[in-house]
Short mmCIF file of C-alpha atoms in Angstrom, two decimals:
data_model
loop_
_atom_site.label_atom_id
_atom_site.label_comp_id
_atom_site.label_asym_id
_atom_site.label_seq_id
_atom_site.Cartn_x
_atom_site.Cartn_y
_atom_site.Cartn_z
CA UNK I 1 0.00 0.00 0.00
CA UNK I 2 1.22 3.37 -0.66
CA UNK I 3 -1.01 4.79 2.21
CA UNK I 4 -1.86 8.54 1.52
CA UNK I 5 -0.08 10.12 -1.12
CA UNK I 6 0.48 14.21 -2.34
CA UNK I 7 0.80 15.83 -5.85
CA UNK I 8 2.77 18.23 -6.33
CA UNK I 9 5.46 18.31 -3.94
CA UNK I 10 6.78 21.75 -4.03
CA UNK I 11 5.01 24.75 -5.78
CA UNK I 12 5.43 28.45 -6.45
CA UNK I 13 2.40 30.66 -7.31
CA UNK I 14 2.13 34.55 -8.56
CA UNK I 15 -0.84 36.13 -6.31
CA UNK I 16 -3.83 35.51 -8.40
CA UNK I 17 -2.78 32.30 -9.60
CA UNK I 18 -4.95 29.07 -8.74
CA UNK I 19 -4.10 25.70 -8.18
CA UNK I 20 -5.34 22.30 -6.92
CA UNK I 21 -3.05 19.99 -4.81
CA UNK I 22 -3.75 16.77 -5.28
CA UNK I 23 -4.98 13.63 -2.34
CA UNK I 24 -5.27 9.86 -2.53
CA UNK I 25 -5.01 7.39 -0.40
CA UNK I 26 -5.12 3.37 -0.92
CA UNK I 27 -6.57 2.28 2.56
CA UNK I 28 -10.20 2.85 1.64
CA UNK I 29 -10.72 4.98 4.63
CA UNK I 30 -14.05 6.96 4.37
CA UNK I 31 -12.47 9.84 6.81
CA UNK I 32 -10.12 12.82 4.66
CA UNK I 33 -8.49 15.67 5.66
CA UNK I 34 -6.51 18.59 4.93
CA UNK I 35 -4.20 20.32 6.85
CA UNK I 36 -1.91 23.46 6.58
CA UNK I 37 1.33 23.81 9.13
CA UNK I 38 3.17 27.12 9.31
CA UNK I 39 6.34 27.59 11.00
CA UNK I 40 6.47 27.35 14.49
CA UNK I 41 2.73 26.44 14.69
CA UNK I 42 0.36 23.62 15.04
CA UNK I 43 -1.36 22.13 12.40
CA UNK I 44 -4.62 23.84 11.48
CA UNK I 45 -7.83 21.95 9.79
CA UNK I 46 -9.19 23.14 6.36
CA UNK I 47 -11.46 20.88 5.63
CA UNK I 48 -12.50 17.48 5.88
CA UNK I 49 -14.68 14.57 4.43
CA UNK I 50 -16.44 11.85 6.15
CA UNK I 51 -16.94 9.90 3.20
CA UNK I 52 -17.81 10.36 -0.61
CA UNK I 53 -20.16 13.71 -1.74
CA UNK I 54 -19.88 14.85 2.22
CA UNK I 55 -17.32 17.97 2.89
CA UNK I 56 -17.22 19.98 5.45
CA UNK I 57 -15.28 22.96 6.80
CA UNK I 58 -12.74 23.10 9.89
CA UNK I 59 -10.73 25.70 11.34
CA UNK I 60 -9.16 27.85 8.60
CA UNK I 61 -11.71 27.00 5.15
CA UNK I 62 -11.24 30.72 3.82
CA UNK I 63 -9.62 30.91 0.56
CA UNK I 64 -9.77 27.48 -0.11
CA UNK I 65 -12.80 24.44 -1.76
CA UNK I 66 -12.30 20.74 -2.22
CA UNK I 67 -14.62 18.04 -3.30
CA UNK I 68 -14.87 14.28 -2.57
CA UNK I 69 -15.97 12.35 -6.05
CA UNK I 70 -14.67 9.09 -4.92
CA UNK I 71 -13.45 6.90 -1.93
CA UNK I 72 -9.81 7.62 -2.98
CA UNK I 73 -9.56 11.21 -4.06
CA UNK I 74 -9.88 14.57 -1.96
CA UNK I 75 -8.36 17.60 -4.03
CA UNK I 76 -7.95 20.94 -2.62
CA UNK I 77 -8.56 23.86 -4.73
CA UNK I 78 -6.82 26.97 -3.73
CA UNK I 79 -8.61 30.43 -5.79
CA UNK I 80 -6.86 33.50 -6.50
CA UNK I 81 -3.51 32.69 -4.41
CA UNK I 82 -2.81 35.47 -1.27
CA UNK I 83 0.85 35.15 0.30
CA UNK I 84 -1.52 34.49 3.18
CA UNK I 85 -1.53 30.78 1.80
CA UNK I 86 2.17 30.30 1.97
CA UNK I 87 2.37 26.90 4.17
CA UNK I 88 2.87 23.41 3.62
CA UNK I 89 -0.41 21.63 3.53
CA UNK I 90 -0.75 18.19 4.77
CA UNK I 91 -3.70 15.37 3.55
CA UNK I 92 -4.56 12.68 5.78
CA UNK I 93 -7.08 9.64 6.02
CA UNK I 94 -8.58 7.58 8.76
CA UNK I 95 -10.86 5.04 8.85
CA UNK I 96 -13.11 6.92 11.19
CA UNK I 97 -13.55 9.86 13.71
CA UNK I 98 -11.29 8.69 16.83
CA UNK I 99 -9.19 6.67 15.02
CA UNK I 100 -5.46 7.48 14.34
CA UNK I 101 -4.93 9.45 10.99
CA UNK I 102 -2.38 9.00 8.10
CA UNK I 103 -0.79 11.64 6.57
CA UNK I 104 1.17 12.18 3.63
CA UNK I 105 4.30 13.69 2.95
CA UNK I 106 2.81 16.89 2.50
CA UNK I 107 3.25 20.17 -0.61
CA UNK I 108 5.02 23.12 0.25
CA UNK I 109 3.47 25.97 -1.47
CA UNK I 110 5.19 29.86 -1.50
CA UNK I 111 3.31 32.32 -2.84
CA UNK I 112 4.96 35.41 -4.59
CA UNK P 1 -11.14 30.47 25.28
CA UNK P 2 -9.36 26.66 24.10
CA UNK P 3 -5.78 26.08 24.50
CA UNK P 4 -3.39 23.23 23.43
CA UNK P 5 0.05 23.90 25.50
CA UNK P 6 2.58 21.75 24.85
CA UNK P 7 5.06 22.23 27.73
CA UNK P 8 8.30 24.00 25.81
CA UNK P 9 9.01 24.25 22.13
CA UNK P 10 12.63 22.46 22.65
CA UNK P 11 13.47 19.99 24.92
CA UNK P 12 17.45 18.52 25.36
CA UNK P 13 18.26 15.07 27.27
CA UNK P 14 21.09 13.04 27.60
CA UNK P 15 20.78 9.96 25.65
CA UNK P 16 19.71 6.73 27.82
CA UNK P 17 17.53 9.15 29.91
CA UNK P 18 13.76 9.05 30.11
CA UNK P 19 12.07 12.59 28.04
CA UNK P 20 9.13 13.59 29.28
CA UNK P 21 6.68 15.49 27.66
CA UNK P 22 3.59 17.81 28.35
CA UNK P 23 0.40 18.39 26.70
CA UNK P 24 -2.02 20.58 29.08
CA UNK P 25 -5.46 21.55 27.60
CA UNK P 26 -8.02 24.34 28.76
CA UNK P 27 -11.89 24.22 27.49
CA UNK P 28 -11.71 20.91 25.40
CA UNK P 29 -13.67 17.45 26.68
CA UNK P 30 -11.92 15.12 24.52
CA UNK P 31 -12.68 11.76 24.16
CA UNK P 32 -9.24 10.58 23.35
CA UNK P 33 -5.91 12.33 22.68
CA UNK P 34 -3.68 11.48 20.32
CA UNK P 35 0.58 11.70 19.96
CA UNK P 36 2.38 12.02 17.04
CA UNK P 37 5.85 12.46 15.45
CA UNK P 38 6.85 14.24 13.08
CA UNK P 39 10.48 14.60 11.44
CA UNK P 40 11.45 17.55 9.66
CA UNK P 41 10.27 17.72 5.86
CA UNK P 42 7.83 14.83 6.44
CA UNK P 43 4.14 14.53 7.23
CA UNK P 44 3.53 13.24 11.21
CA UNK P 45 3.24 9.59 11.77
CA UNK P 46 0.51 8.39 14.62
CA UNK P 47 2.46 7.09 17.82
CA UNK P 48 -0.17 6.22 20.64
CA UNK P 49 -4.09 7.23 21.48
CA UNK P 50 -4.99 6.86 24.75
CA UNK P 51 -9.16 6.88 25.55
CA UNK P 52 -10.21 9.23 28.27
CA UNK P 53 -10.68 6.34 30.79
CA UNK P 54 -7.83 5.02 30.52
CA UNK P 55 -5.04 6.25 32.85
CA UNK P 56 -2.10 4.88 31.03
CA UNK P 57 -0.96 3.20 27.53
CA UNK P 58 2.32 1.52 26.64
CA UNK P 59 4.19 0.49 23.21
CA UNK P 60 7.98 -0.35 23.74
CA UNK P 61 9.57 2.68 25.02
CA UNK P 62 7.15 4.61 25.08
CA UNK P 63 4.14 5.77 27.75
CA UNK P 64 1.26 7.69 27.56
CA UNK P 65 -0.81 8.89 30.44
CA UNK P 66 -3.74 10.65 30.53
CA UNK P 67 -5.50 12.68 33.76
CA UNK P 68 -8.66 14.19 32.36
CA UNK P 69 -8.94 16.36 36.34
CA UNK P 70 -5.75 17.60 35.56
CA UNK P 71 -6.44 18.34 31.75
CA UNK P 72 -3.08 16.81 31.07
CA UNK P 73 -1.37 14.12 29.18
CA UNK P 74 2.33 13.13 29.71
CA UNK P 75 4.19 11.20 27.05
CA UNK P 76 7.50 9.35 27.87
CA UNK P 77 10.03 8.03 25.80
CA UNK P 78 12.59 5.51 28.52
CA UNK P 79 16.27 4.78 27.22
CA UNK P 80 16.11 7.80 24.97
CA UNK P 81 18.11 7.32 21.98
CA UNK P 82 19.32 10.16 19.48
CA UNK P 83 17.03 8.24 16.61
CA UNK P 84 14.06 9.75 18.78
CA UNK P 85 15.20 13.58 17.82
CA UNK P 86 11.85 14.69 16.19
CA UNK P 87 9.39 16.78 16.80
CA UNK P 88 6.21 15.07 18.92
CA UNK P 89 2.53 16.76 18.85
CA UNK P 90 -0.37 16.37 21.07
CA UNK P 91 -4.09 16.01 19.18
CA UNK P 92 -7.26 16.11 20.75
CA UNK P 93 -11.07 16.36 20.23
CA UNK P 94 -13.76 17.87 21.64
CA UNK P 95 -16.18 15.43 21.69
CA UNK P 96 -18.36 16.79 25.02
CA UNK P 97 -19.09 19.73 22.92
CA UNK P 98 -20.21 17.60 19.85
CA UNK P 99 -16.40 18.44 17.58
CA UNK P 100 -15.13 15.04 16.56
CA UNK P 101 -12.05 16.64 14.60
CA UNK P 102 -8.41 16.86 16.24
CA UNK P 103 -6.57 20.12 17.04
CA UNK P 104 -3.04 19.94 17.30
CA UNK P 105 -0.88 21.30 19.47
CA UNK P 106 2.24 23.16 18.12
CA UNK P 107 4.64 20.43 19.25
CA UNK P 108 7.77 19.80 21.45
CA UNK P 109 11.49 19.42 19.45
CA UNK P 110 12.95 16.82 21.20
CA UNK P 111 16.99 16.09 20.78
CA UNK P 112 18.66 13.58 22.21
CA UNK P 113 21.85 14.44 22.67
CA UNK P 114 24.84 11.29 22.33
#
């Protein structure tokens, strides 16, 4: 299994610019997240998906939409990059609510 | 307001001593709490989860307790070994108020020094 897995891995955007960072994972887990971490801080929900066609927002959702089409997939679509969004974000699975999550290896993302 | 306090942002030990870590939280009734590691340029990788009535958990080397009067966790790493230089975060939900997603604290650096 290649567990939870992140396109692209690095990334540099012009303010303006849009972009979708890509999510799968291979442990049919019905629970998806997304994550950003900035320096020095914790990690901060975006958003997250309890299974297919169900999204819903967490801490930080401004600035950002996804979508859940299929077991595997959760993309995150980031509109009219702000340096604001400079982070690295992190996707994760789980099989449910309580249990531990995966993550992957995460996309660091500047934005010029 | 809620807080996740994770006792310092660096922590130094002497390897082959035991590290002990903090994770204090204010306004959260989590079911469970969570610890993970994470090394740098890498995603974190689940260690233990400990339930809120359970007191303690074990896996090799390491130990997790929980005191839900206190609002604190402790994690412990025994016969600490450079390898376990990383970066270790606390997670929790807050289930009692009907929020089944995990906040993170911002973590503890841990070095282990030869």
């Amino acid at each position: 299994n290649a567990g939870v897995t992140q396109t692209p891995k690095f990334r540099i955007l012009k303010i303006g610019q849009s972009m979708t960072l890509q999510c799968t994972q291979d442990m049919n887990h019905n629970y998806m997240y997304w994550y950003r971490q900035d320096p020095g801080m914790g990690l901060k929900l975006i958003y997250y998906s309890v299974g297919a066609g169900i999204t819903d927002k967490g801490e930080v959702p401004n600035g950002y939409n996804v979508s859940r089409s299929t077991t595997e997939d959760f993309p995150l679509r980031l509109e009219l990059a702000a340096p604001s969004q400079t982070s690295v974000y992190f996707c994760a699975s789980s099989y449910s609510r309580g249990n531990e999550q995966f993550f992957g290896p995460g996309t660091r993302l500047t934005v010029l | 307001s809620q807080k996740i306090e994770q006792n310092s942002e660096a922590l130094n030990i002497q390897e082959g001593k035991t590290a002990t870590l903090t994770c204090n939280y204010t306004n959260y009734s989590p079911a469970y709490l969570q610890w993970y590691r994470q090394d740098p340029g890498r995603g974190p990788v689940f260690l233990l989860l400990i339930r809120e009535n359970e007191k303690e958990k074990r896996k090799e080397r390491l130990k997790v307790t929980f005191d839900t009067t206190l609002k604190q966790s402790l994690f412990h790493i025994t016969a600490s070994q450079p390898a376990d230089s990383a970066t270790y975060l606390c997670a929790l939900d807050d289930s009692g108020a009907g929020s089944y997603q995990l906040t993170f604290g911002k973590g503890t650096k841990l070095s282990v020094i030869p």
